[in-house]
XYZ file of C-alpha atoms in Angstrom:
520
model
C 5.271 -27.486 -41.446
C 3.933 -24.645 -39.334
C 0.396 -23.825 -38.292
C 1.233 -20.570 -36.537
C 3.717 -17.717 -36.371
C 4.662 -15.839 -33.214
C 3.777 -12.164 -33.474
C 6.060 -10.059 -31.244
C 3.756 -7.054 -31.417
C 0.639 -8.778 -30.153
C 2.412 -11.416 -28.028
C 0.056 -13.994 -29.487
C 0.212 -16.926 -31.876
C -1.383 -15.894 -35.179
C -2.555 -18.560 -37.584
C -0.778 -18.461 -40.934
C -1.449 -20.910 -43.845
C 2.255 -21.448 -44.521
C 3.936 -24.611 -45.793
C 0.718 -26.650 -45.732
C -0.435 -29.328 -48.195
C -3.753 -28.790 -49.933
C -5.753 -31.317 -47.836
C -5.277 -28.994 -44.865
C -6.632 -25.911 -46.606
C -10.170 -26.464 -45.335
C -8.997 -26.949 -41.750
C -6.904 -23.808 -41.843
C -9.717 -21.779 -43.389
C -12.024 -22.895 -40.591
C -9.454 -21.985 -37.930
C -8.870 -18.582 -39.511
C -12.610 -18.000 -39.571
C -12.816 -18.783 -35.841
C -9.893 -16.472 -35.128
C -11.499 -13.675 -37.105
C -14.765 -14.157 -35.225
C -12.900 -13.749 -31.892
C -11.488 -10.336 -32.856
C -14.172 -7.771 -32.062
C -14.125 -4.149 -30.856
C -14.132 -5.380 -27.245
C -11.484 -8.081 -27.824
C -8.757 -6.450 -29.951
C -5.759 -8.464 -31.100
C -3.508 -6.991 -28.397
C -5.816 -8.043 -25.540
C -4.760 -11.066 -23.500
C -7.840 -12.119 -21.553
C -5.801 -14.069 -19.016
C -3.512 -11.150 -18.236
C -6.451 -8.749 -18.069
C -8.414 -11.020 -15.751
C -5.436 -11.566 -13.443
C -4.562 -7.882 -13.332
C -8.098 -6.864 -12.319
C -8.226 -9.717 -9.802
C -4.874 -8.701 -8.321
C -6.069 -5.085 -8.098
C -9.216 -6.163 -6.286
C -7.178 -8.253 -3.835
C -5.096 -5.179 -3.021
C -8.279 -3.127 -2.703
C -9.630 -5.682 -0.221
C -6.485 -5.181 1.853
C -7.678 -1.613 2.425
C -11.462 -2.019 2.387
C -12.364 -3.888 4.485
C -8.909 -5.179 5.564
C -7.260 -2.135 7.118
C -10.620 -0.583 7.969
C -11.288 -3.622 10.198
C -7.720 -3.792 11.506
C -7.585 -0.096 12.426
C -11.061 -0.123 13.929
C -10.222 -3.074 16.180
C -6.577 -2.570 17.134
C -7.170 0.841 18.759
C -8.838 1.772 22.025
C -12.614 1.435 21.820
C -13.300 5.154 21.909
C -11.292 5.610 18.658
C -12.661 2.646 16.673
C -15.010 4.642 14.444
C -12.586 7.488 13.774
C -9.721 5.146 12.913
C -11.801 3.060 10.527
C -13.252 6.157 8.881
C -9.830 7.690 8.242
C -9.026 4.610 6.143
C -12.372 4.560 4.348
C -12.196 8.270 3.500
C -8.650 7.966 2.129
C -9.666 5.100 -0.163
C -12.467 7.127 -1.740
C -10.573 10.435 -1.917
C -7.519 8.884 -3.557
C -9.626 7.327 -6.318
C -11.152 10.659 -7.377
C -7.776 12.437 -7.303
C -6.154 9.514 -9.122
C -8.414 9.589 -12.168
C -8.673 13.395 -12.180
C -4.944 14.172 -12.367
C -2.605 11.943 -10.330
C -2.375 8.770 -12.463
C -0.599 10.537 -15.303
C 1.713 12.279 -12.842
C 2.886 8.817 -11.759
C 2.694 6.833 -15.023
C 2.299 9.327 -17.843
C 4.644 11.298 -20.067
C 7.724 12.759 -18.447
C 7.601 16.330 -17.132
C 10.687 16.165 -14.907
C 13.130 13.336 -14.086
C 10.982 12.614 -11.023
C 7.489 13.608 -12.182
C 5.023 12.971 -14.991
C 2.626 15.431 -16.607
C -0.711 15.772 -14.801
C -3.908 15.031 -16.673
C -7.265 13.233 -16.398
C -7.781 9.518 -16.978
C -11.516 9.750 -17.563
C -12.133 9.636 -21.305
C -13.219 6.555 -23.224
C -10.782 7.032 -26.097
C -7.864 7.013 -23.671
C -9.062 4.291 -21.283
C -9.883 1.604 -23.884
C -6.540 1.931 -25.672
C -3.707 -0.524 -25.051
C -1.921 0.204 -21.791
C 1.583 1.616 -22.109
C 4.032 3.360 -19.821
C 5.314 6.048 -22.200
C 8.396 7.032 -20.179
C 9.808 3.523 -19.724
C 11.769 3.134 -22.987
C 15.360 2.595 -21.842
C 18.423 3.565 -23.919
C 22.063 2.545 -23.779
C 24.101 5.312 -22.176
C 27.643 4.205 -22.979
C 29.700 2.383 -25.578
C 29.091 1.799 -29.254
C 25.338 1.467 -28.727
C 24.916 4.729 -26.783
C 21.594 6.346 -27.615
C 20.090 3.143 -29.002
C 17.139 1.389 -27.329
C 18.165 -1.185 -24.751
C 14.617 -2.046 -23.641
C 11.515 -0.788 -25.511
C 8.624 1.062 -23.919
C 6.462 -1.203 -21.789
C 3.306 -2.265 -23.630
C 0.755 -4.408 -21.809
C -1.861 -6.850 -23.027
C -4.846 -5.047 -21.521
C -6.468 -1.594 -21.639
C -5.342 1.523 -19.814
C -8.511 1.325 -17.686
C -7.126 -1.834 -16.061
C -3.788 -0.165 -15.380
C -5.435 2.912 -13.846
C -7.487 0.710 -11.518
C -4.514 -1.471 -10.596
C -2.257 1.441 -9.699
C -5.033 3.251 -7.820
C -5.293 0.608 -5.106
C -1.556 0.914 -4.408
C -1.827 4.678 -4.064
C -4.814 4.300 -1.734
C -3.219 1.782 0.594
C -0.151 4.022 0.956
C -2.234 6.828 2.471
C -4.085 4.348 4.677
C -0.819 2.894 6.005
C 0.396 6.416 6.714
C -2.767 7.042 8.751
C -1.668 4.343 11.198
C 0.830 6.808 12.667
C -1.863 9.416 13.332
C -4.747 7.462 14.858
C -6.341 8.764 18.029
C -5.788 12.491 17.695
C -5.532 13.979 14.166
C -8.249 16.478 13.284
C -10.431 14.742 10.716
C -10.752 17.958 8.674
C -6.962 18.264 8.492
C -6.781 14.617 7.355
C -9.334 15.261 4.621
C -7.157 18.065 3.251
C -3.886 16.191 3.731
C -4.825 13.133 1.644
C -5.070 14.776 -1.819
C -2.082 17.038 -1.179
C 0.242 14.230 -0.081
C -0.907 12.016 -2.943
C -0.134 14.785 -5.429
C 3.197 16.054 -4.141
C 4.731 12.981 -2.533
C 3.308 9.676 -3.749
C 3.320 10.526 -7.450
C 6.978 11.554 -7.261
C 8.057 8.247 -5.735
C 5.885 6.248 -8.123
C 7.150 8.002 -11.251
C 10.780 7.996 -10.137
C 10.846 4.247 -9.432
C 8.067 2.778 -11.585
C 6.826 5.197 -14.209
C 10.071 5.900 -16.044
C 11.795 8.399 -13.759
C 15.492 8.746 -12.993
C 15.644 5.928 -10.406
C 13.797 3.584 -12.777
C 16.342 4.134 -15.537
C 19.258 3.993 -13.113
C 18.181 0.453 -12.228
C 16.948 0.764 -8.640
C 14.815 -2.308 -7.894
C 11.459 -1.796 -6.218
C 9.470 -4.762 -7.399
C 6.154 -3.883 -5.789
C 6.470 -0.918 -3.444
C 8.973 -1.514 -0.660
C 10.138 2.045 -1.289
C 7.237 3.674 -3.142
C 4.634 2.483 -0.633
C 6.129 1.217 2.610
C 9.241 3.295 3.120
C 7.366 6.440 2.085
C 4.316 5.751 4.279
C 6.502 4.901 7.285
C 8.708 7.988 6.977
C 5.828 10.316 6.089
C 3.711 8.886 8.914
C 6.460 9.449 11.467
C 7.039 12.981 10.139
C 3.315 13.732 10.251
C 3.093 12.390 13.809
C 5.771 14.896 14.808
C 3.809 17.845 13.387
C 0.359 16.727 14.552
C 1.475 16.102 18.116
C 0.812 13.241 20.529
C -2.334 11.618 21.885
C -3.464 12.350 25.417
C -0.997 11.026 27.974
C -3.691 8.700 29.274
C -4.156 7.177 25.811
C -0.429 6.824 25.195
C -0.020 4.934 28.463
C -3.021 2.670 27.932
C -4.271 1.968 24.409
C -5.527 -1.641 24.385
C -7.111 -3.183 21.271
C -10.881 -3.282 21.551
C -11.217 -6.558 19.602
C -8.181 -8.744 18.935
C -10.202 -11.310 16.976
C -11.262 -8.650 14.486
C -7.644 -7.504 14.328
C -6.743 -11.032 13.213
C -9.492 -10.919 10.590
C -8.095 -7.691 9.181
C -4.565 -9.112 9.285
C -5.729 -12.202 7.394
C -7.155 -10.059 4.601
C -3.887 -8.162 4.519
C -1.789 -11.332 4.233
C -3.761 -13.093 1.510
C -4.394 -9.846 -0.332
C -0.622 -9.547 -0.716
C -0.844 -12.216 -3.419
C -2.300 -9.483 -5.610
C 0.051 -6.877 -4.162
C 3.216 -8.666 -5.291
C 1.775 -11.118 -7.792
C 0.278 -8.353 -9.923
C 3.421 -6.318 -10.436
C 4.909 -8.222 -13.360
C 1.813 -6.773 -15.120
C 1.138 -10.247 -16.493
C 0.040 -13.710 -15.396
C 3.519 -15.155 -15.950
C 6.084 -17.266 -14.106
C 7.539 -14.214 -12.377
C 4.139 -13.597 -10.761
C 4.199 -17.161 -9.425
C 7.634 -16.642 -7.915
C 6.529 -13.393 -6.319
C 3.446 -14.937 -4.689
C 5.377 -17.894 -3.257
C 8.224 -15.726 -1.954
C 5.707 -13.374 -0.360
C 4.178 -16.145 1.712
C 7.540 -17.640 2.668
C 8.782 -14.318 4.012
C 5.539 -13.538 5.865
C 5.483 -16.903 7.628
C 9.172 -16.783 8.537
C 8.874 -13.265 9.906
C 5.773 -14.044 11.970
C 7.440 -17.081 13.526
C 10.676 -15.183 14.197
C 8.873 -12.305 15.924
C 6.818 -14.760 17.992
C 9.869 -16.772 19.064
C 11.674 -13.609 20.173
C 8.587 -12.545 22.147
C 8.592 -15.908 23.933
C 12.328 -15.738 24.666
C 12.207 -12.165 25.963
C 8.752 -11.833 27.554
C 7.963 -15.452 28.339
C 4.781 -15.567 26.257
C 3.690 -15.138 22.637
C 1.770 -11.998 21.685
C -1.028 -12.055 19.107
C -0.458 -8.395 18.262
C 3.261 -9.142 18.025
C 2.562 -11.976 15.587
C 0.522 -9.586 13.425
C 3.377 -7.089 13.453
C 5.814 -9.825 12.470
C 3.545 -10.882 9.628
C 3.383 -7.298 8.359
C 7.150 -6.731 8.529
C 7.717 -9.924 6.552
C 5.268 -8.882 3.849
C 6.812 -5.426 3.677
C 10.408 -6.668 3.571
C 9.864 -9.076 0.666
C 7.893 -6.543 -1.381
C 10.820 -4.727 -3.066
C 12.333 -8.022 -4.216
C 9.448 -10.508 -4.341
C 9.914 -11.546 -7.961
C 13.690 -11.191 -8.263
C 14.995 -13.271 -5.333
C 15.086 -17.021 -4.827
C 13.024 -18.872 -2.228
C 15.945 -19.341 0.170
C 16.611 -15.604 0.005
C 12.938 -14.924 0.815
C 13.361 -17.113 3.903
C 16.414 -15.123 5.028
C 14.574 -11.857 4.396
C 11.677 -13.128 6.516
C 13.965 -13.973 9.423
C 15.657 -10.567 9.167
C 12.318 -8.737 9.034
C 11.060 -10.597 12.094
C 14.099 -9.651 14.166
C 15.504 -6.264 13.099
C 12.196 -4.322 13.229
C 11.449 -6.131 16.514
C 14.712 -4.751 17.891
C 14.064 -1.198 16.682
C 10.531 -1.254 18.099
C 11.170 -2.961 21.422
C 14.685 -1.728 22.243
C 15.768 1.267 20.165
C 12.370 2.957 20.436
C 12.600 3.018 24.233
C 16.146 4.388 24.307
C 16.029 7.163 21.680
C 14.419 10.405 22.830
C 13.059 11.258 19.359
C 11.039 8.041 19.277
C 9.697 8.797 22.737
C 8.700 12.303 21.732
C 6.980 11.421 18.449
C 3.736 9.503 18.972
C 3.616 6.951 16.139
C 0.371 5.241 17.162
C 0.802 1.848 15.484
C 4.585 1.943 15.095
C 4.347 2.378 11.317
C 7.931 3.631 11.226
C 9.191 0.266 12.455
C 6.803 -2.033 10.587
C 6.975 -0.188 7.254
C 9.892 2.253 7.060
C 12.467 -0.004 8.737
C 11.159 -3.181 7.098
C 10.806 -1.489 3.695
C 14.349 -0.115 3.683
C 15.654 -3.444 4.980
C 13.923 -5.254 2.124
C 15.280 -2.860 -0.466
C 18.854 -3.292 0.753
C 18.558 -7.085 0.961
C 17.192 -7.070 -2.582
C 20.443 -5.350 -3.558
C 22.228 -8.389 -2.143
C 20.010 -11.262 -3.281
C 18.535 -10.170 -6.653
C 19.063 -13.176 -8.935
C 20.267 -12.342 -12.497
C 17.819 -14.529 -14.425
C 14.849 -13.335 -12.404
C 16.026 -9.735 -12.849
C 15.976 -10.246 -16.612
C 12.266 -11.118 -16.381
C 11.413 -7.793 -14.803
C 13.997 -5.015 -15.126
C 14.718 -2.727 -18.061
C 18.406 -2.438 -17.162
C 20.019 -5.563 -18.556
C 22.554 -7.609 -16.569
C 21.167 -6.418 -13.220
C 22.087 -8.609 -10.255
C 22.553 -8.591 -6.510
C 25.912 -8.178 -4.809
C 26.334 -11.886 -3.983
C 26.277 -12.757 -7.700
C 29.392 -10.688 -8.481
C 30.102 -9.049 -11.865
C 29.297 -5.572 -10.628
C 26.458 -6.675 -8.363
C 27.842 -4.495 -5.585
C 26.703 -1.480 -7.568
C 23.116 -2.674 -7.176
C 23.375 -2.456 -3.407
C 24.606 1.115 -3.767
C 21.689 1.965 -6.047
C 19.261 0.513 -3.523
C 20.765 2.630 -0.752
C 20.608 5.846 -2.781
C 17.034 5.110 -3.873
C 15.986 4.614 -0.260
C 17.674 7.835 0.850
C 15.883 9.778 -1.877
C 12.475 8.487 -0.760
C 13.300 9.259 2.887
C 14.473 12.794 2.187
C 11.645 13.679 -0.172
C 8.968 12.479 2.243
C 10.406 14.293 5.257
C 10.547 17.601 3.393
C 7.282 17.418 1.450
C 5.219 16.004 4.319
C 6.492 18.751 6.611
C 5.656 21.501 4.110
C 2.155 20.156 3.519
C 1.318 19.937 7.219
C 2.775 23.343 8.052
C 0.619 24.902 5.321
C -2.528 23.012 6.439
C -1.832 24.051 10.033
C -2.140 27.694 9.035
C -5.811 27.185 8.203
C -6.923 24.147 10.248
C -5.745 22.750 13.560
C -3.830 19.509 12.929
C -4.742 18.010 16.313
C -8.172 17.644 17.849
C -8.924 19.815 20.888
C -8.497 18.096 24.240
C -12.266 18.112 24.780
C -12.696 15.806 21.778
C -9.683 13.704 22.691
C -11.192 12.921 26.083
C -14.482 11.701 24.601
C -13.365 10.155 21.301
C -15.677 8.953 18.548
C -18.856 10.313 20.095
C -17.452 13.834 20.126
C -15.892 13.651 16.654
C -18.560 11.751 14.722
C -21.560 11.506 17.014
C -21.271 7.733 16.675
C -19.755 4.847 18.628
C -18.502 1.436 17.571
C -20.339 -0.452 20.309
C -23.443 0.133 22.367
C -21.388 -0.596 25.495
C -19.312 2.046 27.233
C -17.613 2.636 30.532
C -13.964 1.594 30.286
C -12.824 4.888 31.767
C -13.787 7.379 29.084
C -15.816 10.468 29.791
C -19.276 10.112 28.255
C -20.769 13.253 26.740
C -24.242 13.446 28.328
C -25.384 16.217 25.994
C -25.252 14.002 22.902
C -28.234 12.167 21.470
C -30.698 13.362 24.096
C -29.068 11.306 26.848
C -30.030 13.758 29.606
C -33.672 13.709 28.534
C -33.718 9.903 28.538
C -32.191 9.798 32.014
C -34.827 12.215 33.326
C -37.556 10.113 31.733
C -36.100 6.945 33.287
C -35.983 8.613 36.722
C -39.651 9.566 36.451
C -40.535 5.994 35.488
C -38.568 4.614 38.429
C -40.339 7.001 40.830
C -43.745 5.934 39.553
C -43.023 2.229 39.859
C -41.531 2.652 43.319
C -44.674 4.462 44.395
C -46.512 1.270 43.495
C -44.166 -0.623 45.856
C -42.437 -2.514 43.025
C -38.761 -3.318 43.431
C -36.816 -1.941 40.515
C -33.217 -2.800 39.664
C -31.286 -0.366 37.481
């Protein structure tokens, strides 16, 4: 006796009146009537409401990592005179990426194949396209060797929600990549140059990495594992940020020598949004509310906690005291390191990855950075190279070691994928991870350099020294706090300050003439 049949096309249980005695006919008719009532133009048979709800929730969590998460973190972790500019660079990137994404970039990353590393550009703005079932048209994977060569190994990815959900979900990842990149450039990049850079880098760099590794490009079909952006987002933003810092030039010497956070408590608030938002970052990338998403979320938190504690312990052992900013950096490196393998490694492997990400990036930042002349020359404001490029590549390589075969089968199109420790050709996976990382590094160095050289022909990449001395007030005519006086030069010509001072002096003179003691 069977009340339902599994439909592989709709991934749902459809009621069928098969093998039932007559007394049940009325019950089945009633159930079929209810099922028919639930299928409407806004709830088609392929729509899974749970998956759709989770995917939009996960996307919003990632969006909150940027706005207000990184807006708050950037605005508070920099010197007070750069709080407004730093926060605005993040806010502008979030808005600019969205418009570019729906206008042409989404299809370049997740549309039909144009080149092995790029999709065809096109808008994602029309109702007929956006309400259709989400698919990734370039993800069908074929056998390349043996008797089955040319036959489908894994069919094209079809999801249980509309394309509109997929466009929104992938947008927030593109946006946060540009915002992370901005961390290398805070405190001196010309805001006009940044406004031009964002759409160009999104178009010519981000979409290439996304299509190559996620959208059905050559690295995707080769079997390189990047579960949620260790390469596409973190390695690319870290390398591109460091490259951009080289071309833009350094901050003022005074700022490089002393750049204290203006509000560490707000930095912790931004870091908290970043940490918890990572549940959507890694938990949303199975594209479904399934058991793989649960594994990814748990592993993410294990790695973040282990990395934070490792970084803090090393700080205590080396410097004699724990650093709050150091703990935040350790948290970030842990989140970054687990990202390429969040849903394909076991919990004990996530713990090892957390310990590695709390120690190796610490070493590159605190030891290597001070001994290598290139690191001394290039002014990477927030150390994005160490926290994202180093940690992202580290995570990708460790994924090549620890990727568990059963978990890989939940996520990857290349069957029988596994990490090196599981044998049976697993060593090849480590090699794939290394090559994938080198491709992302090379592409970002070259493309980022070309973009900035071209922009520099028309617009100065670095602010003039006059603006660098003053900061936010000179660049935006605004300041983060009403207080000032921690050593910056205050521009007296702004906002009628001179007139107010003259007025105050006249008032003081009048009151003193009345023999009233006045304290200023």
